[in-house]
Coordinates of C-alpha atoms in Angstrom, one line a residue:
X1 CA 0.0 0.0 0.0
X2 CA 3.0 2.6 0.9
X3 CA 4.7 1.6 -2.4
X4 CA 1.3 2.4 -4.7
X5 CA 1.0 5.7 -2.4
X6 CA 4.4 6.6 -3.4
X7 CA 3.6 5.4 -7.2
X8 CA 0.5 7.5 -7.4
X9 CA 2.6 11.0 -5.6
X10 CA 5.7 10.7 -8.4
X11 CA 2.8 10.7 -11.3
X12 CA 1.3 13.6 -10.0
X13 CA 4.2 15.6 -9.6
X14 CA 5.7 14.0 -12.8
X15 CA 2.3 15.7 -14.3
X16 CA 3.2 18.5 -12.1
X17 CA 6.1 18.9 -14.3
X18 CA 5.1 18.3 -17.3
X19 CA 2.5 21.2 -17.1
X20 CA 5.2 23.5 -15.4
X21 CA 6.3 24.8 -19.0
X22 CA 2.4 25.1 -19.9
X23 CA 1.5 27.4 -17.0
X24 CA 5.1 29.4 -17.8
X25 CA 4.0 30.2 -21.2
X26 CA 0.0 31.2 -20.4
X27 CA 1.8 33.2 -17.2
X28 CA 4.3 35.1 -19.8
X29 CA 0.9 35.2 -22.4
X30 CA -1.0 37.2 -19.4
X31 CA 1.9 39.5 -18.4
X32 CA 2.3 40.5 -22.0
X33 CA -1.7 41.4 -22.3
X34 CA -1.7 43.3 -18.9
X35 CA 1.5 45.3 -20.1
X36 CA -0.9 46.1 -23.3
X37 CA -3.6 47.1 -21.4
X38 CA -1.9 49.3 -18.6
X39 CA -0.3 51.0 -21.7
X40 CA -3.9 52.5 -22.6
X41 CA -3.9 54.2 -18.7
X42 CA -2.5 57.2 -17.6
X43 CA 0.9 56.9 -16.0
X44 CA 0.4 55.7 -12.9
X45 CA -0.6 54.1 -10.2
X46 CA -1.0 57.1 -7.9
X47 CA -4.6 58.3 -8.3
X48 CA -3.5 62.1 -6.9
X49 CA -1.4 61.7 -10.2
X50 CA -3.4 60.4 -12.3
X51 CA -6.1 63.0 -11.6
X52 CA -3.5 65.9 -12.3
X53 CA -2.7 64.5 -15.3
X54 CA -6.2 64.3 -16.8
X55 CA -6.8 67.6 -15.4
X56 CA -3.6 69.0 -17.3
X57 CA -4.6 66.8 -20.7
X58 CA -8.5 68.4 -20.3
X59 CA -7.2 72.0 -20.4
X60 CA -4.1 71.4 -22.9
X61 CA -6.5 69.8 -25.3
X62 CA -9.1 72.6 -25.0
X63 CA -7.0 75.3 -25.4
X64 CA -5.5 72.9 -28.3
X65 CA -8.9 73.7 -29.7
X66 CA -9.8 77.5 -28.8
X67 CA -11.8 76.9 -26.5
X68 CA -12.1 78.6 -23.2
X69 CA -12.1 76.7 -19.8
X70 CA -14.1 78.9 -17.4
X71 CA -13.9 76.1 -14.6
X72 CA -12.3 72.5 -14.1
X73 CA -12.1 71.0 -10.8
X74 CA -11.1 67.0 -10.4
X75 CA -13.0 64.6 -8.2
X76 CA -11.6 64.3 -5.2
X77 CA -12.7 60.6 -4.6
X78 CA -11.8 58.3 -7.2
X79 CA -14.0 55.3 -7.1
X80 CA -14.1 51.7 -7.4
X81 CA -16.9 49.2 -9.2
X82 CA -19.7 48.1 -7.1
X83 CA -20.1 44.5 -6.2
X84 CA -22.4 43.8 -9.1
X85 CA -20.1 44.6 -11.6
X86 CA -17.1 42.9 -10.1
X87 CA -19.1 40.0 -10.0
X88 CA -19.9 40.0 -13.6
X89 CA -16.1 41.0 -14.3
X90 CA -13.8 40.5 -11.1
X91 CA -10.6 42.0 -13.3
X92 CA -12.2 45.1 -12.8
X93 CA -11.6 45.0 -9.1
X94 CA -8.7 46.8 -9.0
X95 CA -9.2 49.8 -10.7
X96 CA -10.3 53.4 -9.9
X97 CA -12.1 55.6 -12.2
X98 CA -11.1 58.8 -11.7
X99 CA -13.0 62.3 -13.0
X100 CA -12.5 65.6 -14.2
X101 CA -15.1 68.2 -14.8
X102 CA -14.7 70.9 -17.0
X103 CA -16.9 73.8 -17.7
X104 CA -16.1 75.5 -21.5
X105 CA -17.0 78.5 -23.7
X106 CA -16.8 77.7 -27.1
X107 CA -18.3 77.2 -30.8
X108 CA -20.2 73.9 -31.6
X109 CA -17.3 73.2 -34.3
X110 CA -14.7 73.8 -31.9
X111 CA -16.3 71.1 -29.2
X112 CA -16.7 68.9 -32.1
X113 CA -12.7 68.8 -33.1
X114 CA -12.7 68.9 -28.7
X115 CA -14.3 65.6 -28.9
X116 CA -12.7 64.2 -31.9
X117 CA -9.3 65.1 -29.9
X118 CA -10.3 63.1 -27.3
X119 CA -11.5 60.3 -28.9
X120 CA -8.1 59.8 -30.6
X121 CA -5.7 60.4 -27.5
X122 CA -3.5 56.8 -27.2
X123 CA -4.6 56.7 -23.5
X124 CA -7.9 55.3 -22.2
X125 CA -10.6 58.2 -21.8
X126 CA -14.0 58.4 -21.8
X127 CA -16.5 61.3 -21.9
X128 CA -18.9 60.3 -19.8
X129 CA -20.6 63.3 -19.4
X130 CA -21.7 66.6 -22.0
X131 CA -24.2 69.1 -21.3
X132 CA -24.8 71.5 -23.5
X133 CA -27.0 74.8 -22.1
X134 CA -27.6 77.1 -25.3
X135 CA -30.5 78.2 -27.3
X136 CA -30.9 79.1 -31.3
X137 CA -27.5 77.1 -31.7
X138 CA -25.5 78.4 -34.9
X139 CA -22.0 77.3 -36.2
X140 CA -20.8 80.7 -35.1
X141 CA -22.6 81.1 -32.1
X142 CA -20.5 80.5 -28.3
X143 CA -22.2 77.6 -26.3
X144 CA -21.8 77.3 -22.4
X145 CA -20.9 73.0 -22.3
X146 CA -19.8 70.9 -19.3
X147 CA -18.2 67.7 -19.8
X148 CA -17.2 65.4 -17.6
X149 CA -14.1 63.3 -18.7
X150 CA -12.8 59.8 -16.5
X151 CA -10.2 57.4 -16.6
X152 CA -9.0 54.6 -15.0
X153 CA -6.3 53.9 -12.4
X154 CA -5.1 50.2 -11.5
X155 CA -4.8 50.4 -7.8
X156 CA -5.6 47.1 -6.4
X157 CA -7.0 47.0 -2.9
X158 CA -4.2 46.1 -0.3
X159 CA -5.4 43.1 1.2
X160 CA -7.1 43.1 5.0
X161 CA -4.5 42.5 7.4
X162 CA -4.7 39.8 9.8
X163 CA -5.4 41.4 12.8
X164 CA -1.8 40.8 15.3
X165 CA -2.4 37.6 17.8
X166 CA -2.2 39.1 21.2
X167 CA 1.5 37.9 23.0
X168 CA 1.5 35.6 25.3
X169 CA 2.3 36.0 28.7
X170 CA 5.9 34.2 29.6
X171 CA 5.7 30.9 31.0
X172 CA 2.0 30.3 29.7
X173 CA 1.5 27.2 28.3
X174 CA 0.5 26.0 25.1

């Protein structure tokens, strides 16, 4: 019975073995995709930093375009998926969404190429947000939009410390 025991342990770890170079190769597949995908973020992993950044990218692509920023203010709070969604998608976990509001002065055309600039930045932005407040709209006339612009941040939750073991006192037992 001991010998079979023994038998049966070196096939699994023979097994073990032979999927080592399998798990290698899907590990260095992974690491490869997430290196992709963190490309598309803001640099980062900060989310202070991350939020100036947008903030500076916002303003230096609307003046880019002409267009006056009469107020932009960050969120102070970046936030992270509910449960729901984490759920559906638990890869999403450890990101932060992170927004920037921005109030503008400008022509429709020149929001349009605003848009269009933002919609071909490298990095991973979305507008998640435009209102528009104007009335008898022209090409030539100035509208008053907000939009509100996000991105994310990976910033994975540290994980809940073990809370310490009180000491024991000296010459308590086991």
């Amino acid at each position: 019975a001991e010998k079979s025991d023994r038998e049966a342990e070196l096939v699994r770890m023979a097994e073990a073995i032979r999927q080592k170079e399998y798990f290698q190769q899907a590990l260095s597949h992974l690491r490869t995709s997430e290196d992709s995908l963190r490309s598309l973020l803001l640099e980062g992993d900060d989310p202070t930093v991350v939020t100036s950044e947008l903030h500076r990218l916002v303003n230096t692509l609307a003046e880019q375009q002409g267009i006056a920023v009469t107020r932009i203010d960050a969120s102070t709070k970046p936030e992270r998926f509910d449960t729901e969604a984490i759920k559906k998608n638990p890869l999403i976990a450890g990101f932060l969404k992170i927004r920037v509001r921005a109030s503008l002065k400008c022509t429709p055309d020149k929001l349009t190429q605003m848009l269009a600039a933002l919609e071909s930045q490298p990095k991973f932005l979305v507008v998640e947000r435009l209102e528009i407040r104007a009335w008898n709209v022209r090409p030539d006339k100035e509208i008053n939009p907000d939009i509100v612009v996000a991105t994310y941040v990976y910033k994975p939750e540290a994980p809940a410390s073990k809370p310490a073991r009180p000491a024991r006192p000296a010459g308590a037992g086991a």
